[in-house]
Structure formats: structure tokens, C-alpha cells
PDB file of C-alpha atoms in Angstrom:
ATOM      1  CA  UNK D   1     -30.749 -64.591 -33.023  1.00 44.00           C
ATOM      2  CA  UNK D   2     -34.233 -63.155 -32.763  1.00 54.00           C
ATOM      3  CA  UNK D   3     -35.552 -61.846 -36.067  1.00 86.00           C
ATOM      4  CA  UNK D   4     -37.559 -58.988 -34.547  1.00 96.00           C
ATOM      5  CA  UNK D   5     -36.795 -55.893 -32.482  1.00 98.00           C
ATOM      6  CA  UNK D   6     -39.028 -53.355 -30.729  1.00 98.00           C
ATOM      7  CA  UNK D   7     -38.484 -49.652 -31.210  1.00 98.00           C
ATOM      8  CA  UNK D   8     -39.650 -47.178 -28.582  1.00 98.00           C
ATOM      9  CA  UNK D   9     -40.330 -43.839 -30.272  1.00 98.00           C
ATOM     10  CA  UNK D  10     -39.277 -41.024 -27.932  1.00 98.00           C
ATOM     11  CA  UNK D  11     -39.566 -38.070 -30.317  1.00 97.00           C
ATOM     12  CA  UNK D  12     -42.727 -36.509 -28.874  1.00 97.00           C
ATOM     13  CA  UNK D  13     -41.132 -36.342 -25.433  1.00 97.00           C
ATOM     14  CA  UNK D  14     -37.326 -36.595 -25.483  1.00 93.00           C
ATOM     15  CA  UNK D  15     -37.184 -35.163 -28.973  1.00 94.00           C
ATOM     16  CA  UNK D  16     -39.348 -32.098 -28.499  1.00 95.00           C
ATOM     17  CA  UNK D  17     -38.283 -31.190 -24.962  1.00 91.00           C
ATOM     18  CA  UNK D  18     -35.109 -29.531 -26.221  1.00 86.00           C
ATOM     19  CA  UNK D  19     -36.827 -27.379 -28.867  1.00 90.00           C
ATOM     20  CA  UNK D  20     -36.452 -23.693 -28.042  1.00 88.00           C
ATOM     21  CA  UNK D  21     -39.553 -22.619 -29.951  1.00 93.00           C
ATOM     22  CA  UNK D  22     -42.787 -23.828 -28.378  1.00 96.00           C
ATOM     23  CA  UNK D  23     -44.552 -26.397 -30.546  1.00 97.00           C
ATOM     24  CA  UNK D  24     -48.341 -25.878 -30.611  1.00 98.00           C
ATOM     25  CA  UNK D  25     -50.401 -28.477 -28.772  1.00 98.00           C
ATOM     26  CA  UNK D  26     -52.384 -29.525 -31.885  1.00 98.00           C
ATOM     27  CA  UNK D  27     -49.102 -30.211 -33.712  1.00 98.00           C
ATOM     28  CA  UNK D  28     -47.890 -32.448 -30.874  1.00 98.00           C
ATOM     29  CA  UNK D  29     -51.149 -34.369 -30.977  1.00 98.00           C
ATOM     30  CA  UNK D  30     -50.931 -34.742 -34.748  1.00 98.00           C
ATOM     31  CA  UNK D  31     -47.315 -35.928 -34.476  1.00 98.00           C
ATOM     32  CA  UNK D  32     -48.297 -38.732 -32.117  1.00 98.00           C
ATOM     33  CA  UNK D  33     -51.290 -39.681 -34.249  1.00 98.00           C
ATOM     34  CA  UNK D  34     -49.111 -39.807 -37.358  1.00 98.00           C
ATOM     35  CA  UNK D  35     -46.534 -41.945 -35.553  1.00 98.00           C
ATOM     36  CA  UNK D  36     -49.315 -44.257 -34.378  1.00 98.00           C
ATOM     37  CA  UNK D  37     -50.068 -45.027 -38.028  1.00 98.00           C
ATOM     38  CA  UNK D  38     -46.496 -46.103 -38.887  1.00 98.00           C
ATOM     39  CA  UNK D  39     -46.551 -49.464 -37.121  1.00 98.00           C
ATOM     40  CA  UNK D  40     -44.665 -48.347 -34.009  1.00 98.00           C
ATOM     41  CA  UNK D  41     -45.872 -50.282 -30.977  1.00 98.00           C
ATOM     42  CA  UNK D  42     -44.608 -47.888 -28.279  1.00 98.00           C
ATOM     43  CA  UNK D  43     -44.649 -44.081 -28.447  1.00 98.00           C
ATOM     44  CA  UNK D  44     -43.559 -42.034 -25.442  1.00 98.00           C
ATOM     45  CA  UNK D  45     -46.163 -39.309 -25.583  1.00 98.00           C
ATOM     46  CA  UNK D  46     -45.052 -36.587 -23.173  1.00 98.00           C
ATOM     47  CA  UNK D  47     -43.722 -35.814 -19.707  1.00 97.00           C
ATOM     48  CA  UNK D  48     -45.591 -34.697 -16.609  1.00 97.00           C
ATOM     49  CA  UNK D  49     -42.675 -32.753 -15.181  1.00 92.00           C
ATOM     50  CA  UNK D  50     -43.000 -29.240 -13.805  1.00 90.00           C
ATOM     51  CA  UNK D  51     -43.521 -26.689 -16.599  1.00 90.00           C
ATOM     52  CA  UNK D  52     -40.917 -24.612 -14.788  1.00 89.00           C
ATOM     53  CA  UNK D  53     -38.247 -27.132 -15.760  1.00 86.00           C
ATOM     54  CA  UNK D  54     -39.483 -28.131 -19.223  1.00 91.00           C
ATOM     55  CA  UNK D  55     -41.801 -25.396 -20.597  1.00 94.00           C
ATOM     56  CA  UNK D  56     -42.115 -27.209 -23.933  1.00 95.00           C
ATOM     57  CA  UNK D  57     -44.118 -29.980 -22.246  1.00 96.00           C
ATOM     58  CA  UNK D  58     -46.360 -27.794 -20.079  1.00 97.00           C
ATOM     59  CA  UNK D  59     -49.325 -29.015 -22.132  1.00 98.00           C
ATOM     60  CA  UNK D  60     -48.808 -32.676 -21.242  1.00 98.00           C
ATOM     61  CA  UNK D  61     -52.374 -33.233 -20.046  1.00 98.00           C
ATOM     62  CA  UNK D  62     -53.909 -31.598 -23.119  1.00 98.00           C
ATOM     63  CA  UNK D  63     -51.669 -33.577 -25.463  1.00 98.00           C
ATOM     64  CA  UNK D  64     -52.357 -36.935 -23.851  1.00 98.00           C
ATOM     65  CA  UNK D  65     -56.076 -36.303 -23.677  1.00 98.00           C
ATOM     66  CA  UNK D  66     -56.122 -35.254 -27.323  1.00 98.00           C
ATOM     67  CA  UNK D  67     -54.378 -38.175 -29.028  1.00 98.00           C
ATOM     68  CA  UNK D  68     -56.230 -41.006 -30.768  1.00 98.00           C
ATOM     69  CA  UNK D  69     -54.999 -44.057 -28.904  1.00 97.00           C
ATOM     70  CA  UNK D  70     -54.666 -46.856 -31.409  1.00 97.00           C
ATOM     71  CA  UNK D  71     -55.318 -50.428 -30.220  1.00 97.00           C
ATOM     72  CA  UNK D  72     -52.079 -52.339 -29.776  1.00 96.00           C
ATOM     73  CA  UNK D  73     -49.977 -49.195 -29.324  1.00 98.00           C
ATOM     74  CA  UNK D  74     -48.641 -48.220 -25.897  1.00 98.00           C
ATOM     75  CA  UNK D  75     -48.253 -44.558 -24.908  1.00 98.00           C
ATOM     76  CA  UNK D  76     -45.991 -44.279 -21.840  1.00 98.00           C
ATOM     77  CA  UNK D  77     -45.385 -40.897 -20.203  1.00 98.00           C
ATOM     78  CA  UNK D  78     -42.506 -39.688 -18.051  1.00 97.00           C
ATOM     79  CA  UNK D  79     -43.314 -38.829 -14.426  1.00 96.00           C
ATOM     80  CA  UNK D  80     -40.782 -37.440 -11.926  1.00 90.00           C
ATOM     81  CA  UNK D  81     -42.787 -37.877  -8.725  1.00 92.00           C
ATOM     82  CA  UNK D  82     -46.219 -38.597  -7.249  1.00 94.00           C
ATOM     83  CA  UNK D  83     -47.629 -35.264  -8.414  1.00 94.00           C
ATOM     84  CA  UNK D  84     -46.664 -36.085 -11.974  1.00 96.00           C
ATOM     85  CA  UNK D  85     -48.088 -39.570 -11.588  1.00 97.00           C
ATOM     86  CA  UNK D  86     -51.430 -38.206 -10.385  1.00 97.00           C
ATOM     87  CA  UNK D  87     -51.615 -35.768 -13.309  1.00 97.00           C
ATOM     88  CA  UNK D  88     -50.839 -38.584 -15.742  1.00 98.00           C
ATOM     89  CA  UNK D  89     -53.429 -40.919 -14.275  1.00 98.00           C
ATOM     90  CA  UNK D  90     -56.086 -38.192 -14.363  1.00 97.00           C
ATOM     91  CA  UNK D  91     -55.929 -38.151 -18.159  1.00 97.00           C
ATOM     92  CA  UNK D  92     -55.820 -41.943 -18.465  1.00 97.00           C
ATOM     93  CA  UNK D  93     -52.133 -42.843 -18.748  1.00 98.00           C
ATOM     94  CA  UNK D  94     -51.670 -46.571 -18.142  1.00 97.00           C
ATOM     95  CA  UNK D  95     -47.882 -46.769 -18.488  1.00 98.00           C
ATOM     96  CA  UNK D  96     -45.310 -44.452 -16.933  1.00 98.00           C
ATOM     97  CA  UNK D  97     -41.546 -44.028 -16.886  1.00 98.00           C
ATOM     98  CA  UNK D  98     -39.325 -42.933 -14.022  1.00 97.00           C
ATOM     99  CA  UNK D  99     -35.755 -41.780 -14.297  1.00 93.00           C
ATOM    100  CA  UNK D 100     -32.422 -41.309 -12.607  1.00 94.00           C
ATOM    101  CA  UNK D 101     -28.777 -41.247 -13.655  1.00 95.00           C
ATOM    102  CA  UNK D 102     -25.742 -43.392 -12.996  1.00 96.00           C
ATOM    103  CA  UNK D 103     -23.746 -40.198 -12.369  1.00 95.00           C
ATOM    104  CA  UNK D 104     -24.094 -38.318  -9.095  1.00 93.00           C
ATOM    105  CA  UNK D 105     -22.961 -35.078 -10.739  1.00 92.00           C
ATOM    106  CA  UNK D 106     -25.547 -35.348 -13.520  1.00 92.00           C
ATOM    107  CA  UNK D 107     -28.336 -36.095 -11.060  1.00 90.00           C
ATOM    108  CA  UNK D 108     -27.502 -33.014  -9.035  1.00 88.00           C
ATOM    109  CA  UNK D 109     -27.488 -30.810 -12.145  1.00 85.00           C
ATOM    110  CA  UNK D 110     -30.587 -32.430 -13.643  1.00 80.00           C
ATOM    111  CA  UNK D 111     -32.932 -32.906 -10.688  1.00 79.00           C
ATOM    112  CA  UNK D 112     -30.990 -31.441  -7.755  1.00 83.00           C
ATOM    113  CA  UNK D 113     -30.798 -34.762  -5.924  1.00 87.00           C
ATOM    114  CA  UNK D 114     -28.386 -37.615  -5.308  1.00 91.00           C
ATOM    115  CA  UNK D 115     -28.983 -40.956  -6.990  1.00 93.00           C
ATOM    116  CA  UNK D 116     -30.388 -42.401  -3.773  1.00 93.00           C
ATOM    117  CA  UNK D 117     -32.636 -39.376  -3.240  1.00 93.00           C
ATOM    118  CA  UNK D 118     -33.949 -39.603  -6.787  1.00 90.00           C
ATOM    119  CA  UNK D 119     -34.833 -43.264  -6.330  1.00 93.00           C
ATOM    120  CA  UNK D 120     -36.635 -42.481  -3.082  1.00 93.00           C
ATOM    121  CA  UNK D 121     -38.612 -39.800  -4.928  1.00 89.00           C
ATOM    122  CA  UNK D 122     -39.989 -42.210  -7.461  1.00 92.00           C
ATOM    123  CA  UNK D 123     -40.296 -45.234  -5.181  1.00 95.00           C
ATOM    124  CA  UNK D 124     -43.861 -44.178  -4.181  1.00 96.00           C
ATOM    125  CA  UNK D 125     -44.686 -43.813  -7.891  1.00 96.00           C
ATOM    126  CA  UNK D 126     -43.635 -47.399  -8.581  1.00 97.00           C
ATOM    127  CA  UNK D 127     -45.545 -48.659  -5.541  1.00 97.00           C
ATOM    128  CA  UNK D 128     -48.723 -46.799  -6.529  1.00 97.00           C
ATOM    129  CA  UNK D 129     -48.362 -47.932 -10.122  1.00 98.00           C
ATOM    130  CA  UNK D 130     -48.125 -51.562  -9.011  1.00 96.00           C
ATOM    131  CA  UNK D 131     -51.307 -51.164  -6.985  1.00 97.00           C
ATOM    132  CA  UNK D 132     -53.043 -49.514  -9.956  1.00 97.00           C
ATOM    133  CA  UNK D 133     -51.904 -52.102 -12.494  1.00 97.00           C
ATOM    134  CA  UNK D 134     -49.790 -49.504 -14.329  1.00 98.00           C
ATOM    135  CA  UNK D 135     -46.580 -50.605 -16.032  1.00 98.00           C
ATOM    136  CA  UNK D 136     -43.395 -48.754 -15.086  1.00 98.00           C
ATOM    137  CA  UNK D 137     -40.348 -48.303 -17.290  1.00 98.00           C
ATOM    138  CA  UNK D 138     -37.085 -47.086 -15.774  1.00 98.00           C
ATOM    139  CA  UNK D 139     -34.529 -44.791 -17.402  1.00 97.00           C
ATOM    140  CA  UNK D 140     -30.881 -44.717 -16.328  1.00 97.00           C
ATOM    141  CA  UNK D 141     -29.034 -41.868 -18.022  1.00 95.00           C
ATOM    142  CA  UNK D 142     -25.300 -41.138 -18.429  1.00 96.00           C
ATOM    143  CA  UNK D 143     -24.448 -44.842 -18.527  1.00 97.00           C
ATOM    144  CA  UNK D 144     -21.423 -44.379 -20.815  1.00 97.00           C
ATOM    145  CA  UNK D 145     -20.235 -40.942 -19.741  1.00 95.00           C
ATOM    146  CA  UNK D 146     -21.256 -37.715 -18.004  1.00 94.00           C
ATOM    147  CA  UNK D 147     -20.740 -34.098 -19.111  1.00 90.00           C
ATOM    148  CA  UNK D 148     -19.823 -33.127 -15.543  1.00 92.00           C
ATOM    149  CA  UNK D 149     -17.844 -36.020 -14.063  1.00 91.00           C
ATOM    150  CA  UNK D 150     -16.513 -37.681 -17.218  1.00 94.00           C
ATOM    151  CA  UNK D 151     -16.295 -41.459 -17.005  1.00 94.00           C
ATOM    152  CA  UNK D 152     -19.033 -43.327 -15.176  1.00 96.00           C
ATOM    153  CA  UNK D 153     -17.891 -46.595 -13.535  1.00 95.00           C
ATOM    154  CA  UNK D 154     -19.775 -49.557 -14.940  1.00 96.00           C
ATOM    155  CA  UNK D 155     -20.478 -50.814 -11.413  1.00 96.00           C
ATOM    156  CA  UNK D 156     -22.439 -47.601 -10.735  1.00 95.00           C
ATOM    157  CA  UNK D 157     -24.672 -48.317 -13.712  1.00 97.00           C
ATOM    158  CA  UNK D 158     -25.165 -51.905 -12.578  1.00 97.00           C
ATOM    159  CA  UNK D 159     -26.082 -50.789  -9.057  1.00 96.00           C
ATOM    160  CA  UNK D 160     -28.746 -48.361 -10.283  1.00 96.00           C
ATOM    161  CA  UNK D 161     -30.161 -50.830 -12.800  1.00 97.00           C
ATOM    162  CA  UNK D 162     -30.355 -53.506 -10.108  1.00 97.00           C
ATOM    163  CA  UNK D 163     -32.325 -51.197  -7.820  1.00 96.00           C
ATOM    164  CA  UNK D 164     -34.756 -50.300 -10.597  1.00 96.00           C
ATOM    165  CA  UNK D 165     -35.275 -53.956 -11.395  1.00 97.00           C
ATOM    166  CA  UNK D 166     -35.835 -54.782  -7.723  1.00 96.00           C
ATOM    167  CA  UNK D 167     -38.370 -51.962  -7.416  1.00 96.00           C
ATOM    168  CA  UNK D 168     -40.402 -53.526 -10.196  1.00 96.00           C
ATOM    169  CA  UNK D 169     -39.606 -51.671 -13.436  1.00 97.00           C
ATOM    170  CA  UNK D 170     -40.635 -54.012 -16.256  1.00 97.00           C
ATOM    171  CA  UNK D 171     -37.896 -52.580 -18.497  1.00 98.00           C
ATOM    172  CA  UNK D 172     -34.708 -50.597 -17.891  1.00 98.00           C
ATOM    173  CA  UNK D 173     -33.546 -48.238 -20.620  1.00 98.00           C
ATOM    174  CA  UNK D 174     -29.813 -47.523 -20.464  1.00 98.00           C
ATOM    175  CA  UNK D 175     -29.085 -44.070 -21.865  1.00 97.00           C
ATOM    176  CA  UNK D 176     -25.894 -42.766 -23.453  1.00 96.00           C
ATOM    177  CA  UNK D 177     -27.105 -39.240 -22.789  1.00 92.00           C
ATOM    178  CA  UNK D 178     -24.154 -37.408 -24.360  1.00 91.00           C
ATOM    179  CA  UNK D 179     -23.409 -39.952 -27.076  1.00 93.00           C
ATOM    180  CA  UNK D 180     -19.816 -40.700 -26.082  1.00 94.00           C
ATOM    181  CA  UNK D 181     -20.066 -44.494 -25.987  1.00 96.00           C
ATOM    182  CA  UNK D 182     -18.514 -46.885 -28.466  1.00 97.00           C
ATOM    183  CA  UNK D 183     -19.460 -50.459 -29.413  1.00 98.00           C
ATOM    184  CA  UNK D 184     -17.070 -52.265 -27.083  1.00 98.00           C
ATOM    185  CA  UNK D 185     -18.380 -50.242 -24.136  1.00 97.00           C
ATOM    186  CA  UNK D 186     -21.949 -51.058 -25.116  1.00 98.00           C
ATOM    187  CA  UNK D 187     -21.271 -54.790 -25.244  1.00 98.00           C
ATOM    188  CA  UNK D 188     -19.495 -54.718 -21.877  1.00 98.00           C
ATOM    189  CA  UNK D 189     -22.258 -52.648 -20.299  1.00 98.00           C
ATOM    190  CA  UNK D 190     -25.048 -54.901 -21.526  1.00 98.00           C
ATOM    191  CA  UNK D 191     -23.190 -57.979 -20.306  1.00 98.00           C
ATOM    192  CA  UNK D 192     -22.651 -56.425 -16.864  1.00 98.00           C
ATOM    193  CA  UNK D 193     -26.257 -55.225 -16.409  1.00 98.00           C
ATOM    194  CA  UNK D 194     -27.626 -58.544 -17.687  1.00 97.00           C
ATOM    195  CA  UNK D 195     -25.972 -60.142 -14.672  1.00 94.00           C
ATOM    196  CA  UNK D 196     -28.450 -58.275 -12.449  1.00 93.00           C
ATOM    197  CA  UNK D 197     -31.573 -57.902 -14.633  1.00 94.00           C
ATOM    198  CA  UNK D 198     -32.946 -60.217 -17.323  1.00 95.00           C
ATOM    199  CA  UNK D 199     -31.570 -59.385 -20.760  1.00 96.00           C
ATOM    200  CA  UNK D 200     -35.080 -59.176 -22.200  1.00 96.00           C
ATOM    201  CA  UNK D 201     -35.793 -56.311 -19.783  1.00 97.00           C
ATOM    202  CA  UNK D 202     -32.878 -54.180 -20.984  1.00 98.00           C
ATOM    203  CA  UNK D 203     -33.293 -51.438 -23.614  1.00 98.00           C
ATOM    204  CA  UNK D 204     -30.775 -49.001 -25.078  1.00 98.00           C
ATOM    205  CA  UNK D 205     -31.268 -45.244 -25.508  1.00 98.00           C
ATOM    206  CA  UNK D 206     -28.426 -43.919 -27.656  1.00 96.00           C
ATOM    207  CA  UNK D 207     -27.548 -40.385 -28.708  1.00 94.00           C
ATOM    208  CA  UNK D 208     -25.569 -39.602 -31.841  1.00 93.00           C
ATOM    209  CA  UNK D 209     -23.263 -36.799 -30.724  1.00 90.00           C
ATOM    210  CA  UNK D 210     -20.143 -38.425 -32.210  1.00 91.00           C
ATOM    211  CA  UNK D 211     -21.881 -40.322 -34.992  1.00 92.00           C
ATOM    212  CA  UNK D 212     -21.608 -43.711 -33.292  1.00 96.00           C
ATOM    213  CA  UNK D 213     -25.217 -44.296 -32.251  1.00 96.00           C
ATOM    214  CA  UNK D 214     -26.048 -46.707 -35.068  1.00 97.00           C
ATOM    215  CA  UNK D 215     -22.861 -48.706 -34.504  1.00 98.00           C
ATOM    216  CA  UNK D 216     -23.815 -48.864 -30.831  1.00 98.00           C
ATOM    217  CA  UNK D 217     -27.316 -50.088 -31.738  1.00 98.00           C
ATOM    218  CA  UNK D 218     -25.711 -52.895 -33.740  1.00 98.00           C
ATOM    219  CA  UNK D 219     -23.401 -53.714 -30.822  1.00 98.00           C
ATOM    220  CA  UNK D 220     -26.361 -53.808 -28.460  1.00 98.00           C
ATOM    221  CA  UNK D 221     -28.225 -56.152 -30.787  1.00 97.00           C
ATOM    222  CA  UNK D 222     -25.231 -58.458 -30.991  1.00 97.00           C
ATOM    223  CA  UNK D 223     -25.089 -58.424 -27.180  1.00 97.00           C
ATOM    224  CA  UNK D 224     -28.700 -59.590 -27.018  1.00 96.00           C
ATOM    225  CA  UNK D 225     -30.727 -56.375 -26.626  1.00 98.00           C
ATOM    226  CA  UNK D 226     -33.979 -56.343 -28.571  1.00 97.00           C
ATOM    227  CA  UNK D 227     -35.505 -52.983 -27.557  1.00 98.00           C
ATOM    228  CA  UNK D 228     -34.106 -49.653 -28.733  1.00 98.00           C
ATOM    229  CA  UNK D 229     -35.253 -46.095 -28.104  1.00 98.00           C
ATOM    230  CA  UNK D 230     -35.151 -43.785 -31.118  1.00 98.00           C
ATOM    231  CA  UNK D 231     -36.472 -40.393 -32.195  1.00 97.00           C
ATOM    232  CA  UNK D 232     -38.092 -39.383 -35.457  1.00 97.00           C
ATOM    233  CA  UNK D 233     -35.590 -37.613 -37.699  1.00 96.00           C
ATOM    234  CA  UNK D 234     -32.913 -37.707 -34.998  1.00 94.00           C
ATOM    235  CA  UNK D 235     -34.772 -35.055 -33.042  1.00 93.00           C
ATOM    236  CA  UNK D 236     -33.673 -34.313 -29.509  1.00 84.00           C
ATOM    237  CA  UNK D 237     -30.882 -33.617 -27.100  1.00 63.00           C
ATOM    238  CA  UNK D 238     -30.862 -33.010 -23.374  1.00 57.00           C
ATOM    239  CA  UNK D 239     -31.361 -29.605 -21.710  1.00 51.00           C
ATOM    240  CA  UNK D 240     -29.022 -30.684 -18.904  1.00 52.00           C
ATOM    241  CA  UNK D 241     -26.265 -32.215 -21.055  1.00 53.00           C
ATOM    242  CA  UNK D 242     -24.335 -29.450 -22.852  1.00 56.00           C
ATOM    243  CA  UNK D 243     -23.282 -30.444 -26.361  1.00 54.00           C
ATOM    244  CA  UNK D 244     -25.458 -33.543 -26.557  1.00 55.00           C
ATOM    245  CA  UNK D 245     -27.071 -33.909 -29.943  1.00 66.00           C
ATOM    246  CA  UNK D 246     -30.211 -35.820 -30.760  1.00 82.00           C
ATOM    247  CA  UNK D 247     -31.221 -39.411 -30.308  1.00 92.00           C
ATOM    248  CA  UNK D 248     -30.453 -41.983 -32.943  1.00 96.00           C
ATOM    249  CA  UNK D 249     -32.988 -41.448 -35.738  1.00 97.00           C
ATOM    250  CA  UNK D 250     -35.896 -43.874 -35.853  1.00 98.00           C
ATOM    251  CA  UNK D 251     -35.621 -44.195 -39.638  1.00 98.00           C
ATOM    252  CA  UNK D 252     -31.919 -45.083 -39.340  1.00 98.00           C
ATOM    253  CA  UNK D 253     -32.660 -47.861 -36.850  1.00 98.00           C
ATOM    254  CA  UNK D 254     -35.567 -49.226 -38.892  1.00 98.00           C
ATOM    255  CA  UNK D 255     -33.469 -49.215 -42.069  1.00 98.00           C
ATOM    256  CA  UNK D 256     -30.513 -50.912 -40.339  1.00 98.00           C
ATOM    257  CA  UNK D 257     -32.578 -53.799 -39.044  1.00 98.00           C
ATOM    258  CA  UNK D 258     -34.917 -54.268 -41.987  1.00 97.00           C
ATOM    259  CA  UNK D 259     -31.999 -54.455 -44.427  1.00 96.00           C
ATOM    260  CA  UNK D 260     -30.428 -57.097 -42.187  1.00 95.00           C
ATOM    261  CA  UNK D 261     -33.621 -59.146 -42.216  1.00 95.00           C
ATOM    262  CA  UNK D 262     -34.636 -58.200 -38.685  1.00 97.00           C
ATOM    263  CA  UNK D 263     -38.281 -57.137 -38.536  1.00 97.00           C
ATOM    264  CA  UNK D 264     -39.336 -53.898 -36.831  1.00 98.00           C
ATOM    265  CA  UNK D 265     -42.996 -53.810 -37.858  1.00 97.00           C
ATOM    266  CA  UNK D 266     -42.533 -50.168 -38.843  1.00 98.00           C
ATOM    267  CA  UNK D 267     -43.328 -48.617 -42.235  1.00 98.00           C
ATOM    268  CA  UNK D 268     -40.196 -46.677 -43.227  1.00 98.00           C
ATOM    269  CA  UNK D 269     -41.965 -44.622 -45.912  1.00 97.00           C
ATOM    270  CA  UNK D 270     -44.605 -43.561 -43.385  1.00 98.00           C
ATOM    271  CA  UNK D 271     -41.836 -42.480 -41.000  1.00 98.00           C
ATOM    272  CA  UNK D 272     -40.171 -40.437 -43.741  1.00 97.00           C
ATOM    273  CA  UNK D 273     -43.490 -38.772 -44.572  1.00 98.00           C
ATOM    274  CA  UNK D 274     -44.002 -37.906 -40.908  1.00 98.00           C
ATOM    275  CA  UNK D 275     -40.479 -36.545 -40.537  1.00 97.00           C
ATOM    276  CA  UNK D 276     -40.940 -34.378 -43.639  1.00 97.00           C
ATOM    277  CA  UNK D 277     -44.215 -33.000 -42.242  1.00 98.00           C
ATOM    278  CA  UNK D 278     -42.531 -32.263 -38.901  1.00 97.00           C
ATOM    279  CA  UNK D 279     -39.558 -30.598 -40.565  1.00 96.00           C
ATOM    280  CA  UNK D 280     -41.437 -28.494 -43.106  1.00 96.00           C
ATOM    281  CA  UNK D 281     -44.738 -27.681 -41.444  1.00 97.00           C
ATOM    282  CA  UNK D 282     -43.956 -27.623 -37.728  1.00 97.00           C
ATOM    283  CA  UNK D 283     -40.299 -27.044 -36.837  1.00 96.00           C
ATOM    284  CA  UNK D 284     -39.269 -25.346 -40.096  1.00 94.00           C
ATOM    285  CA  UNK D 285     -35.682 -26.432 -39.712  1.00 92.00           C
ATOM    286  CA  UNK D 286     -33.723 -29.405 -41.074  1.00 92.00           C
ATOM    287  CA  UNK D 287     -33.820 -32.702 -39.200  1.00 93.00           C
ATOM    288  CA  UNK D 288     -30.515 -34.601 -39.051  1.00 91.00           C
ATOM    289  CA  UNK D 289     -31.694 -38.151 -39.732  1.00 93.00           C
ATOM    290  CA  UNK D 290     -29.439 -39.702 -42.390  1.00 94.00           C
ATOM    291  CA  UNK D 291     -31.870 -42.225 -43.830  1.00 96.00           C
ATOM    292  CA  UNK D 292     -34.609 -39.587 -43.850  1.00 96.00           C
ATOM    293  CA  UNK D 293     -32.474 -37.246 -45.957  1.00 95.00           C
ATOM    294  CA  UNK D 294     -31.318 -40.093 -48.212  1.00 96.00           C
ATOM    295  CA  UNK D 295     -34.885 -41.267 -48.838  1.00 95.00           C
ATOM    296  CA  UNK D 296     -35.976 -37.718 -49.668  1.00 93.00           C
ATOM    297  CA  UNK D 297     -33.114 -37.494 -52.126  1.00 93.00           C
ATOM    298  CA  UNK D 298     -34.083 -40.798 -53.722  1.00 93.00           C
ATOM    299  CA  UNK D 299     -37.676 -39.637 -54.084  1.00 90.00           C
ATOM    300  CA  UNK D 300     -36.553 -36.419 -55.736  1.00 90.00           C
ATOM    301  CA  UNK D 301     -34.355 -38.288 -58.216  1.00 93.00           C
ATOM    302  CA  UNK D 302     -37.215 -40.643 -59.041  1.00 92.00           C
ATOM    303  CA  UNK D 303     -39.551 -37.715 -59.671  1.00 89.00           C
ATOM    304  CA  UNK D 304     -36.968 -35.991 -61.889  1.00 90.00           C
ATOM    305  CA  UNK D 305     -36.471 -39.197 -63.864  1.00 91.00           C
ATOM    306  CA  UNK D 306     -40.207 -39.347 -64.590  1.00 86.00           C
ATOM    307  CA  UNK D 307     -40.314 -35.725 -65.760  1.00 77.00           C
TER     308      UNK D 307
END
């Protein structure tokens, strides 16, 4: 088995988009800059969607223009259509992500389009990106269940992933948007999608609604996946998925793999420091990450022992 995995940090985009209180632009920029110093190689910076739909990310251009882009770190941004792509390119984005769902019902609620219509919307984005030398990542949400239709047939996920691969997405991130999946489902899903797209181009994006995200990460690793999306402190949720809690916490994923001897290249202490800053100075509410809270507790005990 490979002894290294890649973690895609989605906190600045997927994590913050569900926050009810607007986070100031300078704080978003500082968050990304702090994350850039932890060893993460990919940080999803923001989303160029309409501010009408996601007011929290209305400052996408200002945020992207304001970050200190560290050599060796990629900063993809989410774009829903050609307008979003043009806005992203104006401020220098050189990697974008497009998205759809494996559930027709979720697509209609989320972007008011069928699956086929959503793909046709971003097809011009992928074509323009190819011509511009811009990498495109593809998200497929609700791969293990939908809040509106319930179960999502695995063949529907495979069909959407195949189309994204054929369009030219360099990587396809399979999202358990409402966190209902379990390890056996994850293994079966990865095996099925890997029949249509190379395994090395498959990533997993797992939410922790029922506390199974980390077990599902392990199942994905055992099935051959080596790229996992995660969010600092377990921040996140989905505005269009009622009841969905945050993404699997980045610190939890780093700790899981590093303790198993699988390298992530990420400094866990630096992540914990960043999560504490975000919790105490920016959001002013507790973050749910388990390893984050455990490491804070260990630090406190160590300090008390010295006193």
C-alpha cells in the first residue's frame, strides 16, 4: 500500500459557506495563509458562485487576490458556470472545481437543474479551462444518500463520475453530503467508480453526521483511494442538505494516517493552532474536531503539570 496520502483542505470554502455570521474578508485571507503554512498541498480557497445563493462567499475575488500563494500549494476555487469561471480567472485562479450531484432531487433543490442540465452548464467551463491550461476537479455530491430522495443507486453515481472523467476532470471527488454512508458502502462505491475512472483520480469527501466519517476514510484507503477532502476543525455542512453536519476534521484525518505510518506532509500541531485561532478569534464558537479538542486537552494537562 502507498505510504502517503493527499489531503484537500476545504474549510475556507465548504467549511465557511454554512456559517450564518459573515466572516470578515481579512480573516478568510488569514485562514488560508495560516493553512498554507501547515504543509497542506491543496487548499480550496473560495467559491465564485452568485452572492445571492451563498452570501458568505460574496468576497471571493477579494479573498483570492489577497492570499499569499505559497510555492507548491494549489488553491482551487469552485465555479458553477462560465461567469464564475471568468471571475476566477480575472484574479488569477489556475485550478477550478465544478459540481453536480448523483441525485436528481438534490440537484433540483441545490441548483434548480437536472443532472444532465447541470453538466451542460459546466461543460463550457471545462472546455475553456482545457484551452487555458487550467486544471478542473469535479465534485459529485450525495453519492451515498440524499436528504430528499433517500437512497442513491450506485449506477447513478458511476454514470455521473464517468461523464466527468470523459469531460476531462483530472480528479473526481465523491461526496457523502449528508454523512449517511458506512464503510461497506464506501468500498463498494469506490470499486464501482474505479471501473470507469482510474483509481488514482478518485477522491472522497466525507461528512460526519453520524460519526462514521473517519471509519469511511479508512475504508476508502483500504479500497485504494489516496486523496481525501477534509475541513479544519470539522467545520462545515451544506446549506441545501438539512441536518448535515460538518466535513471530517482535517486534524482527525492527519492523526489517523500519521499514527498508522502513512505520511500526510501536514504539521498536526500547526493545524491545531490554526483551529484554535479560528475558534477563539474568528468564529467564537466551539469546533467539533475530536483530535483538535483532545490535543488542546493534552496541552492544558502538560501546562498544569509544569505549574
